[in-house]
Amino acid sequence: MKKITVKTVVSLILIIVVLVGIGIGCRFLNQKIVSDTYPLKYETEITAAADKYHVDKALIFGVIKTESDFNPQAVSRAGAVGLMQIMPDTFEWMQTYYKEESNHTMEDLRDPAVNIDYGVELLSILLEKYGNEETALCAYNGGVGHVDEWLKDPQYSDDGKTLKAVPFNETNNYRRLVEQHKSIYNKLYFSGDSSAVK
């Protein structure tokens, strides 16, 4: 039987230390990549709006991740502004019917707190109108007029309340992506958090 030397033991210990260190480093790196990809930016503003309008925080994070990837200065080709990509005509409509005391301008939608407040209120309105998250997301992206038409068409809806198919690929992909991001946020940050779902 071969005798184990001190040098061999030290070498084995060093190898174990290096492997453990690599494992810890990889875990830290993975956590860093995940938190950079799915950040909790604007959590204070999102939590306030979620509480105010009774909308799921993970859903709000999912919409912002999908709409602007957390860029408050984002402007789409169609002219949608800010974190939640609010269209000018939607902003005017909300100012007229839902924000009686508001004197915000389109430029104010670049302010994360203002944009999140308007976007989450819009989500709340659509969730109440349709009673179904996926249909509400389709309306957020594709517009209420289109969704109302699709719900009347047996090709797209069996019951006039939920969509079995979405004729716009962009809207269908949008809905799926938001739901995917929402699911990831729930798994990463809100599982077991009763305040995550309002």
mmCIF file of C-alpha atoms in Angstrom:
data_model
loop_
_atom_site.group_PDB
_atom_site.id
_atom_site.type_symbol
_atom_site.label_atom_id
_atom_site.label_comp_id
_atom_site.label_asym_id
_atom_site.label_seq_id
_atom_site.Cartn_x
_atom_site.Cartn_y
_atom_site.Cartn_z
ATOM 1 C CA MET A 1 0.000 0.000 0.000
ATOM 2 C CA LYS A 2 1.294 3.373 -1.026
ATOM 3 C CA LYS A 3 1.872 5.891 1.763
ATOM 4 C CA ILE A 4 -0.023 9.189 1.505
ATOM 5 C CA THR A 5 2.367 12.082 1.882
ATOM 6 C CA VAL A 6 1.710 15.507 3.319
ATOM 7 C CA LYS A 7 2.316 16.914 -0.141
ATOM 8 C CA THR A 8 -0.483 14.727 -1.587
ATOM 9 C CA VAL A 9 -2.926 15.760 1.153
ATOM 10 C CA VAL A 10 -2.101 19.437 0.636
ATOM 11 C CA SER A 11 -2.565 19.015 -3.129
ATOM 12 C CA LEU A 12 -5.954 17.342 -2.612
ATOM 13 C CA ILE A 13 -7.051 20.090 -0.232
ATOM 14 C CA LEU A 14 -5.983 22.753 -2.744
ATOM 15 C CA ILE A 15 -7.896 20.998 -5.529
ATOM 16 C CA ILE A 16 -11.023 20.830 -3.343
ATOM 17 C CA VAL A 17 -10.681 24.512 -2.392
ATOM 18 C CA VAL A 18 -10.276 25.485 -6.054
ATOM 19 C CA LEU A 19 -13.311 23.404 -7.114
ATOM 20 C CA VAL A 20 -15.474 24.839 -4.324
ATOM 21 C CA GLY A 21 -14.303 28.336 -5.263
ATOM 22 C CA ILE A 22 -15.176 27.731 -8.910
ATOM 23 C CA GLY A 23 -18.608 26.450 -7.873
ATOM 24 C CA ILE A 24 -19.267 29.518 -5.719
ATOM 25 C CA GLY A 25 -17.965 31.799 -8.466
ATOM 26 C CA CYS A 26 -20.209 30.159 -11.084
ATOM 27 C CA ARG A 27 -23.237 30.430 -8.800
ATOM 28 C CA PHE A 28 -22.478 34.113 -8.157
ATOM 29 C CA LEU A 29 -21.968 34.727 -11.878
ATOM 30 C CA ASN A 30 -25.266 33.013 -12.720
ATOM 31 C CA GLN A 31 -27.090 35.085 -10.078
ATOM 32 C CA LYS A 32 -25.474 38.244 -11.468
ATOM 33 C CA ILE A 33 -26.528 37.390 -15.026
ATOM 34 C CA VAL A 34 -30.090 36.626 -13.896
ATOM 35 C CA SER A 35 -30.396 39.804 -11.805
ATOM 36 C CA ASP A 36 -28.994 41.880 -14.676
ATOM 37 C CA THR A 37 -31.447 40.272 -17.117
ATOM 38 C CA TYR A 38 -34.424 40.432 -14.731
ATOM 39 C CA PRO A 39 -33.729 43.436 -12.504
ATOM 40 C CA LEU A 40 -35.926 44.841 -9.771
ATOM 41 C CA LYS A 41 -35.523 48.385 -11.074
ATOM 42 C CA TYR A 42 -38.200 50.885 -10.046
ATOM 43 C CA GLU A 43 -39.488 48.461 -7.416
ATOM 44 C CA THR A 44 -40.735 51.295 -5.177
ATOM 45 C CA GLU A 45 -42.800 52.854 -7.981
ATOM 46 C CA ILE A 46 -44.049 49.465 -9.172
ATOM 47 C CA THR A 47 -45.078 48.388 -5.678
ATOM 48 C CA ALA A 48 -46.928 51.680 -5.109
ATOM 49 C CA ALA A 49 -48.825 51.341 -8.408
ATOM 50 C CA ALA A 50 -49.527 47.628 -7.811
ATOM 51 C CA ASP A 51 -51.059 48.472 -4.431
ATOM 52 C CA LYS A 52 -52.969 51.492 -5.758
ATOM 53 C CA TYR A 53 -54.528 49.702 -8.754
ATOM 54 C CA HIS A 54 -54.511 46.104 -7.427
ATOM 55 C CA VAL A 55 -52.328 44.696 -10.208
ATOM 56 C CA ASP A 56 -49.848 41.832 -9.822
ATOM 57 C CA LYS A 57 -46.282 43.148 -9.354
ATOM 58 C CA ALA A 58 -44.789 40.324 -11.420
ATOM 59 C CA LEU A 59 -47.146 41.235 -14.276
ATOM 60 C CA ILE A 60 -45.994 44.866 -14.139
ATOM 61 C CA PHE A 61 -42.344 43.816 -14.176
ATOM 62 C CA GLY A 62 -43.155 41.496 -17.102
ATOM 63 C CA VAL A 63 -44.784 44.303 -19.089
ATOM 64 C CA ILE A 64 -41.913 46.728 -18.458
ATOM 65 C CA LYS A 65 -39.301 44.087 -19.323
ATOM 66 C CA THR A 66 -41.144 43.362 -22.587
ATOM 67 C CA GLU A 67 -42.031 46.955 -23.503
ATOM 68 C CA SER A 68 -38.808 48.863 -22.796
ATOM 69 C CA ASP A 69 -36.378 46.574 -20.972
ATOM 70 C CA PHE A 70 -36.396 49.179 -18.174
ATOM 71 C CA ASN A 71 -35.335 52.120 -20.361
ATOM 72 C CA PRO A 72 -37.372 55.162 -19.203
ATOM 73 C CA GLN A 73 -36.297 57.110 -22.323
ATOM 74 C CA ALA A 74 -37.540 54.452 -24.783
ATOM 75 C CA VAL A 75 -39.673 55.698 -27.678
ATOM 76 C CA SER A 76 -41.114 53.246 -30.195
ATOM 77 C CA ARG A 77 -41.427 53.781 -33.958
ATOM 78 C CA ALA A 78 -45.150 54.309 -33.360
ATOM 79 C CA GLY A 79 -44.444 57.016 -30.753
ATOM 80 C CA ALA A 80 -45.073 55.041 -27.531
ATOM 81 C CA VAL A 81 -43.125 56.561 -24.635
ATOM 82 C CA GLY A 82 -41.297 55.386 -21.553
ATOM 83 C CA LEU A 83 -41.028 52.263 -19.447
ATOM 84 C CA MET A 84 -44.534 50.998 -20.219
ATOM 85 C CA GLN A 85 -44.623 52.438 -23.759
ATOM 86 C CA ILE A 86 -47.731 54.595 -23.514
ATOM 87 C CA MET A 87 -49.124 55.897 -26.794
ATOM 88 C CA PRO A 88 -49.968 59.616 -27.085
ATOM 89 C CA ASP A 89 -53.661 58.956 -27.861
ATOM 90 C CA THR A 90 -53.936 56.564 -24.893
ATOM 91 C CA PHE A 91 -52.309 59.194 -22.681
ATOM 92 C CA GLU A 92 -54.811 61.846 -23.833
ATOM 93 C CA TRP A 93 -57.735 59.460 -23.332
ATOM 94 C CA MET A 94 -56.582 58.659 -19.799
ATOM 95 C CA GLN A 95 -56.059 62.358 -19.043
ATOM 96 C CA THR A 96 -59.637 63.051 -20.168
ATOM 97 C CA TYR A 97 -61.451 60.174 -18.483
ATOM 98 C CA TYR A 98 -59.308 58.953 -15.610
ATOM 99 C CA LYS A 99 -56.947 61.702 -14.475
ATOM 100 C CA GLU A 100 -59.230 64.670 -13.836
ATOM 101 C CA GLU A 101 -56.737 66.502 -11.629
ATOM 102 C CA SER A 102 -53.692 65.720 -13.760
ATOM 103 C CA ASN A 103 -51.713 68.294 -15.691
ATOM 104 C CA HIS A 104 -49.021 65.938 -16.975
ATOM 105 C CA THR A 105 -47.549 66.346 -20.441
ATOM 106 C CA MET A 106 -46.244 63.686 -22.836
ATOM 107 C CA GLU A 107 -42.728 64.626 -21.718
ATOM 108 C CA ASP A 108 -43.683 63.637 -18.148
ATOM 109 C CA LEU A 109 -44.101 60.048 -19.363
ATOM 110 C CA ARG A 110 -40.298 59.805 -19.364
ATOM 111 C CA ASP A 111 -40.492 60.081 -15.563
ATOM 112 C CA PRO A 112 -40.622 56.474 -14.310
ATOM 113 C CA ALA A 113 -43.134 57.229 -11.526
ATOM 114 C CA VAL A 114 -45.572 58.962 -13.903
ATOM 115 C CA ASN A 115 -45.184 56.350 -16.636
ATOM 116 C CA ILE A 116 -45.650 53.440 -14.255
ATOM 117 C CA ASP A 117 -48.709 55.063 -12.682
ATOM 118 C CA TYR A 118 -50.371 55.560 -16.081
ATOM 119 C CA GLY A 119 -49.317 52.162 -17.420
ATOM 120 C CA VAL A 120 -50.494 50.226 -14.374
ATOM 121 C CA GLU A 121 -53.778 52.119 -14.270
ATOM 122 C CA LEU A 122 -54.275 51.223 -17.944
ATOM 123 C CA LEU A 123 -53.539 47.561 -17.160
ATOM 124 C CA SER A 124 -56.056 47.741 -14.311
ATOM 125 C CA ILE A 125 -58.720 49.190 -16.622
ATOM 126 C CA LEU A 126 -58.098 46.456 -19.212
ATOM 127 C CA LEU A 127 -58.051 43.672 -16.616
ATOM 128 C CA GLU A 128 -61.388 44.890 -15.270
ATOM 129 C CA LYS A 129 -62.881 45.270 -18.756
ATOM 130 C CA TYR A 130 -61.882 41.810 -20.002
ATOM 131 C CA GLY A 131 -61.619 39.836 -16.760
ATOM 132 C CA ASN A 132 -58.794 37.851 -18.325
ATOM 133 C CA GLU A 133 -55.085 38.662 -18.140
ATOM 134 C CA GLU A 134 -54.133 37.348 -21.582
ATOM 135 C CA THR A 135 -56.960 39.241 -23.280
ATOM 136 C CA ALA A 136 -56.041 42.394 -21.348
ATOM 137 C CA LEU A 137 -52.418 42.045 -22.507
ATOM 138 C CA CYS A 138 -53.588 41.676 -26.113
ATOM 139 C CA ALA A 139 -55.559 44.913 -25.716
ATOM 140 C CA TYR A 140 -52.551 46.647 -24.117
ATOM 141 C CA ASN A 141 -50.482 45.780 -27.183
ATOM 142 C CA GLY A 142 -52.954 45.501 -30.056
ATOM 143 C CA GLY A 143 -55.569 47.998 -28.942
ATOM 144 C CA VAL A 144 -59.043 47.712 -27.434
ATOM 145 C CA GLY A 145 -60.781 48.125 -30.816
ATOM 146 C CA HIS A 146 -58.985 45.150 -32.320
ATOM 147 C CA VAL A 147 -59.538 42.928 -29.295
ATOM 148 C CA ASP A 148 -63.247 43.788 -29.184
ATOM 149 C CA GLU A 149 -63.515 42.775 -32.865
ATOM 150 C CA TRP A 150 -61.637 39.521 -32.284
ATOM 151 C CA LEU A 151 -63.888 38.619 -29.350
ATOM 152 C CA LYS A 152 -66.953 38.921 -31.631
ATOM 153 C CA ASP A 153 -65.400 36.658 -34.261
ATOM 154 C CA PRO A 154 -65.917 32.872 -33.712
ATOM 155 C CA GLN A 155 -62.627 32.313 -35.518
ATOM 156 C CA TYR A 156 -60.820 33.946 -32.577
ATOM 157 C CA SER A 157 -63.162 33.476 -29.594
ATOM 158 C CA ASP A 158 -65.661 30.790 -28.611
ATOM 159 C CA ASP A 159 -67.260 32.686 -25.749
ATOM 160 C CA GLY A 160 -66.802 36.384 -26.563
ATOM 161 C CA LYS A 161 -64.663 36.772 -23.424
ATOM 162 C CA THR A 162 -61.411 34.933 -24.079
ATOM 163 C CA LEU A 163 -59.271 34.635 -27.167
ATOM 164 C CA LYS A 164 -58.484 31.179 -28.500
ATOM 165 C CA ALA A 165 -56.336 32.714 -31.248
ATOM 166 C CA VAL A 166 -54.756 36.112 -31.903
ATOM 167 C CA PRO A 167 -54.558 37.182 -35.559
ATOM 168 C CA PHE A 168 -51.693 39.662 -35.034
ATOM 169 C CA ASN A 169 -48.380 37.810 -34.660
ATOM 170 C CA GLU A 170 -46.843 40.772 -32.851
ATOM 171 C CA THR A 171 -49.664 40.815 -30.282
ATOM 172 C CA ASN A 172 -49.622 37.057 -29.850
ATOM 173 C CA ASN A 173 -45.838 37.056 -29.327
ATOM 174 C CA TYR A 174 -46.139 40.041 -26.983
ATOM 175 C CA ARG A 175 -48.712 38.260 -24.805
ATOM 176 C CA ARG A 176 -46.544 35.142 -24.595
ATOM 177 C CA LEU A 177 -43.394 37.118 -23.810
ATOM 178 C CA VAL A 178 -45.047 39.122 -21.015
ATOM 179 C CA GLU A 179 -46.410 35.920 -19.466
ATOM 180 C CA GLN A 180 -42.951 34.324 -19.718
ATOM 181 C CA HIS A 181 -41.272 37.328 -18.054
ATOM 182 C CA LYS A 182 -43.993 37.420 -15.381
ATOM 183 C CA SER A 183 -43.408 33.739 -14.618
ATOM 184 C CA ILE A 184 -39.650 34.291 -14.305
ATOM 185 C CA TYR A 185 -40.156 37.280 -11.977
ATOM 186 C CA ASN A 186 -42.493 35.205 -9.826
ATOM 187 C CA LYS A 187 -39.953 32.371 -9.598
ATOM 188 C CA LEU A 188 -37.010 34.673 -8.907
ATOM 189 C CA TYR A 189 -38.511 37.179 -6.508
ATOM 190 C CA PHE A 190 -42.152 36.695 -5.568
ATOM 191 C CA SER A 191 -42.753 33.005 -4.882
ATOM 192 C CA GLY A 192 -44.404 32.750 -1.505
ATOM 193 C CA ASP A 193 -44.900 36.539 -1.425
ATOM 194 C CA SER A 194 -48.605 37.077 -0.842
ATOM 195 C CA SER A 195 -48.231 40.717 -1.865
ATOM 196 C CA ALA A 196 -47.058 39.641 -5.335
ATOM 197 C CA VAL A 197 -50.589 38.870 -6.447
ATOM 198 C CA LYS A 198 -53.210 41.404 -5.617
#
